[in-house]
């Protein structure tokens, strides 16, 4: 794999999908997506940790990403005793799937320090914004965006 990546970065090399200088269409996106395989589990790495936090925080499912055959619920973790008059700190992770430390850092923050701010600010954490990309350790989502 390392050699394949290095070969693609060599002068004069081209990516095996598409035509240089031409935007991808549905066919190229389909070719690219067919090459993507899960390397880790959103359910095991992220959802399992979120479930453990339910007894201390409010966990809200704010959406779901459906990229057949995958279906990923999207979760936010809210401070207990949310107070409308307080400022809100939004912490996100996993906007790009290869940003592993953001996902795990957001979850660790909630587990270890989330309650430290009770009564001073409301904390809202969305630990993994792009679970499809997280599983594939990829910057792009399933639509190659």
Short mmCIF file of C-alpha atoms in Angstrom, two decimals:
data_model
loop_
_atom_site.label_atom_id
_atom_site.label_comp_id
_atom_site.label_asym_id
_atom_site.label_seq_id
_atom_site.Cartn_x
_atom_site.Cartn_y
_atom_site.Cartn_z
CA UNK A 1 0.00 0.00 0.00
CA UNK A 2 2.78 2.44 0.91
CA UNK A 3 4.44 1.89 -2.47
CA UNK A 4 1.14 2.42 -4.28
CA UNK A 5 0.65 5.77 -2.53
CA UNK A 6 4.23 6.84 -3.25
CA UNK A 7 3.87 5.85 -6.92
CA UNK A 8 0.76 8.04 -7.21
CA UNK A 9 2.75 11.03 -5.93
CA UNK A 10 5.62 10.55 -8.36
CA UNK A 11 6.03 13.25 -11.02
CA UNK A 12 3.90 12.49 -14.07
CA UNK A 13 1.73 9.94 -12.28
CA UNK A 14 -2.06 10.09 -12.31
CA UNK A 15 -4.74 8.79 -10.01
CA UNK A 16 -6.23 5.53 -11.35
CA UNK A 17 -9.76 6.99 -11.40
CA UNK A 18 -10.91 9.82 -13.65
CA UNK A 19 -9.16 12.13 -16.07
CA UNK A 20 -6.69 14.77 -14.84
CA UNK A 21 -8.30 18.22 -14.86
CA UNK A 22 -11.85 16.89 -15.25
CA UNK A 23 -14.30 16.84 -12.29
CA UNK A 24 -15.56 13.45 -11.20
CA UNK A 25 -19.07 12.42 -12.11
CA UNK A 26 -21.24 9.63 -10.70
CA UNK A 27 -19.23 6.93 -12.51
CA UNK A 28 -15.89 8.02 -11.04
CA UNK A 29 -17.40 8.45 -7.57
CA UNK A 30 -18.84 4.94 -7.83
CA UNK A 31 -15.44 3.54 -8.85
CA UNK A 32 -13.75 5.31 -5.95
CA UNK A 33 -16.40 4.22 -3.44
CA UNK A 34 -16.11 0.58 -4.54
CA UNK A 35 -12.45 0.69 -3.45
CA UNK A 36 -13.27 1.88 0.08
CA UNK A 37 -13.50 -0.76 2.81
CA UNK A 38 -14.05 -0.40 6.56
CA UNK A 39 -10.86 -0.59 8.60
CA UNK A 40 -12.43 0.04 12.02
CA UNK A 41 -15.85 0.15 13.65
CA UNK A 42 -17.79 3.31 14.50
CA UNK A 43 -20.15 1.19 16.58
CA UNK A 44 -17.36 -0.37 18.65
CA UNK A 45 -15.08 2.66 18.93
CA UNK A 46 -17.58 5.50 19.29
CA UNK A 47 -21.17 4.37 19.92
CA UNK A 48 -20.10 1.97 22.66
CA UNK A 49 -18.36 4.82 24.53
CA UNK A 50 -21.36 7.12 24.06
CA UNK A 51 -23.66 4.47 25.52
CA UNK A 52 -21.50 4.37 28.67
CA UNK A 53 -22.00 8.13 29.08
CA UNK A 54 -25.82 8.00 29.11
CA UNK A 55 -26.01 7.76 32.90
CA UNK A 56 -24.06 11.06 33.29
CA UNK A 57 -25.06 13.09 30.21
CA UNK A 58 -27.97 13.63 27.90
CA UNK A 59 -27.31 11.75 24.66
CA UNK A 60 -29.33 12.86 21.64
CA UNK A 61 -29.48 11.24 18.23
CA UNK A 62 -29.59 14.26 15.91
CA UNK A 63 -29.53 12.40 12.61
CA UNK A 64 -28.49 9.33 10.69
CA UNK A 65 -26.23 8.85 7.68
CA UNK A 66 -27.54 6.25 5.28
CA UNK A 67 -24.98 5.17 2.72
CA UNK A 68 -26.27 1.74 1.74
CA UNK A 69 -25.51 -0.76 3.05
CA UNK A 70 -24.27 1.32 6.00
CA UNK A 71 -26.53 3.17 8.45
CA UNK A 72 -24.81 5.32 11.07
CA UNK A 73 -26.71 7.16 13.81
CA UNK A 74 -25.26 10.58 14.65
CA UNK A 75 -25.06 11.48 18.34
CA UNK A 76 -24.56 14.61 20.39
CA UNK A 77 -23.70 14.59 24.08
CA UNK A 78 -25.14 17.47 26.14
CA UNK A 79 -24.32 18.78 29.56
CA UNK A 80 -26.73 17.56 32.22
CA UNK A 81 -28.89 20.38 33.55
CA UNK A 82 -28.61 22.44 30.38
CA UNK A 83 -29.26 26.12 31.18
CA UNK A 84 -30.51 28.32 28.33
CA UNK A 85 -28.84 31.44 29.74
CA UNK A 86 -25.33 29.99 29.70
CA UNK A 87 -22.85 30.18 26.82
CA UNK A 88 -22.42 27.02 24.75
CA UNK A 89 -19.13 25.31 23.93
CA UNK A 90 -19.42 23.08 20.85
CA UNK A 91 -16.79 20.37 20.52
CA UNK A 92 -16.69 18.37 17.29
CA UNK A 93 -14.62 15.42 16.19
CA UNK A 94 -14.30 13.24 13.14
CA UNK A 95 -15.24 15.82 10.54
CA UNK A 96 -12.72 14.05 8.34
CA UNK A 97 -12.49 10.32 8.90
CA UNK A 98 -8.73 10.14 9.21
CA UNK A 99 -8.79 12.59 12.15
CA UNK A 100 -8.86 9.83 14.75
CA UNK A 101 -7.49 11.96 17.57
CA UNK A 102 -10.41 14.39 17.30
CA UNK A 103 -12.97 11.61 17.77
CA UNK A 104 -11.18 10.01 20.70
CA UNK A 105 -10.21 13.38 22.18
CA UNK A 106 -13.82 14.60 22.17
CA UNK A 107 -14.98 11.42 23.90
CA UNK A 108 -12.15 11.56 26.45
CA UNK A 109 -12.93 15.21 27.17
CA UNK A 110 -16.54 14.35 28.00
CA UNK A 111 -15.56 11.34 30.10
CA UNK A 112 -12.82 13.09 32.06
CA UNK A 113 -13.70 16.81 32.12
CA UNK A 114 -17.22 17.40 30.84
CA UNK A 115 -18.73 17.80 34.29
CA UNK A 116 -16.05 20.34 35.33
CA UNK A 117 -18.02 23.07 33.53
CA UNK A 118 -21.44 22.46 35.09
CA UNK A 119 -23.19 25.73 35.89
CA UNK A 120 -20.63 27.81 33.96
CA UNK A 121 -21.19 26.77 30.34
CA UNK A 122 -23.27 24.26 28.43
CA UNK A 123 -21.13 21.67 26.67
CA UNK A 124 -22.33 20.07 23.44
CA UNK A 125 -20.12 17.39 21.91
CA UNK A 126 -20.58 15.77 18.50
CA UNK A 127 -17.71 13.29 18.65
CA UNK A 128 -17.92 11.83 15.13
CA UNK A 129 -19.50 13.92 12.40
CA UNK A 130 -18.53 11.56 9.57
CA UNK A 131 -18.77 7.93 10.74
CA UNK A 132 -18.57 6.44 7.21
CA UNK A 133 -15.23 8.18 6.66
CA UNK A 134 -14.10 7.34 10.22
CA UNK A 135 -14.54 3.63 9.51
CA UNK A 136 -12.54 3.91 6.29
CA UNK A 137 -9.90 6.31 7.65
CA UNK A 138 -10.66 8.66 4.78
CA UNK A 139 -10.93 12.42 4.47
CA UNK A 140 -13.94 12.21 2.14
CA UNK A 141 -17.45 11.01 2.88
CA UNK A 142 -19.23 8.35 0.82
CA UNK A 143 -20.09 10.94 -1.84
CA UNK A 144 -16.39 11.84 -2.30
CA UNK A 145 -16.96 15.25 -0.71
#
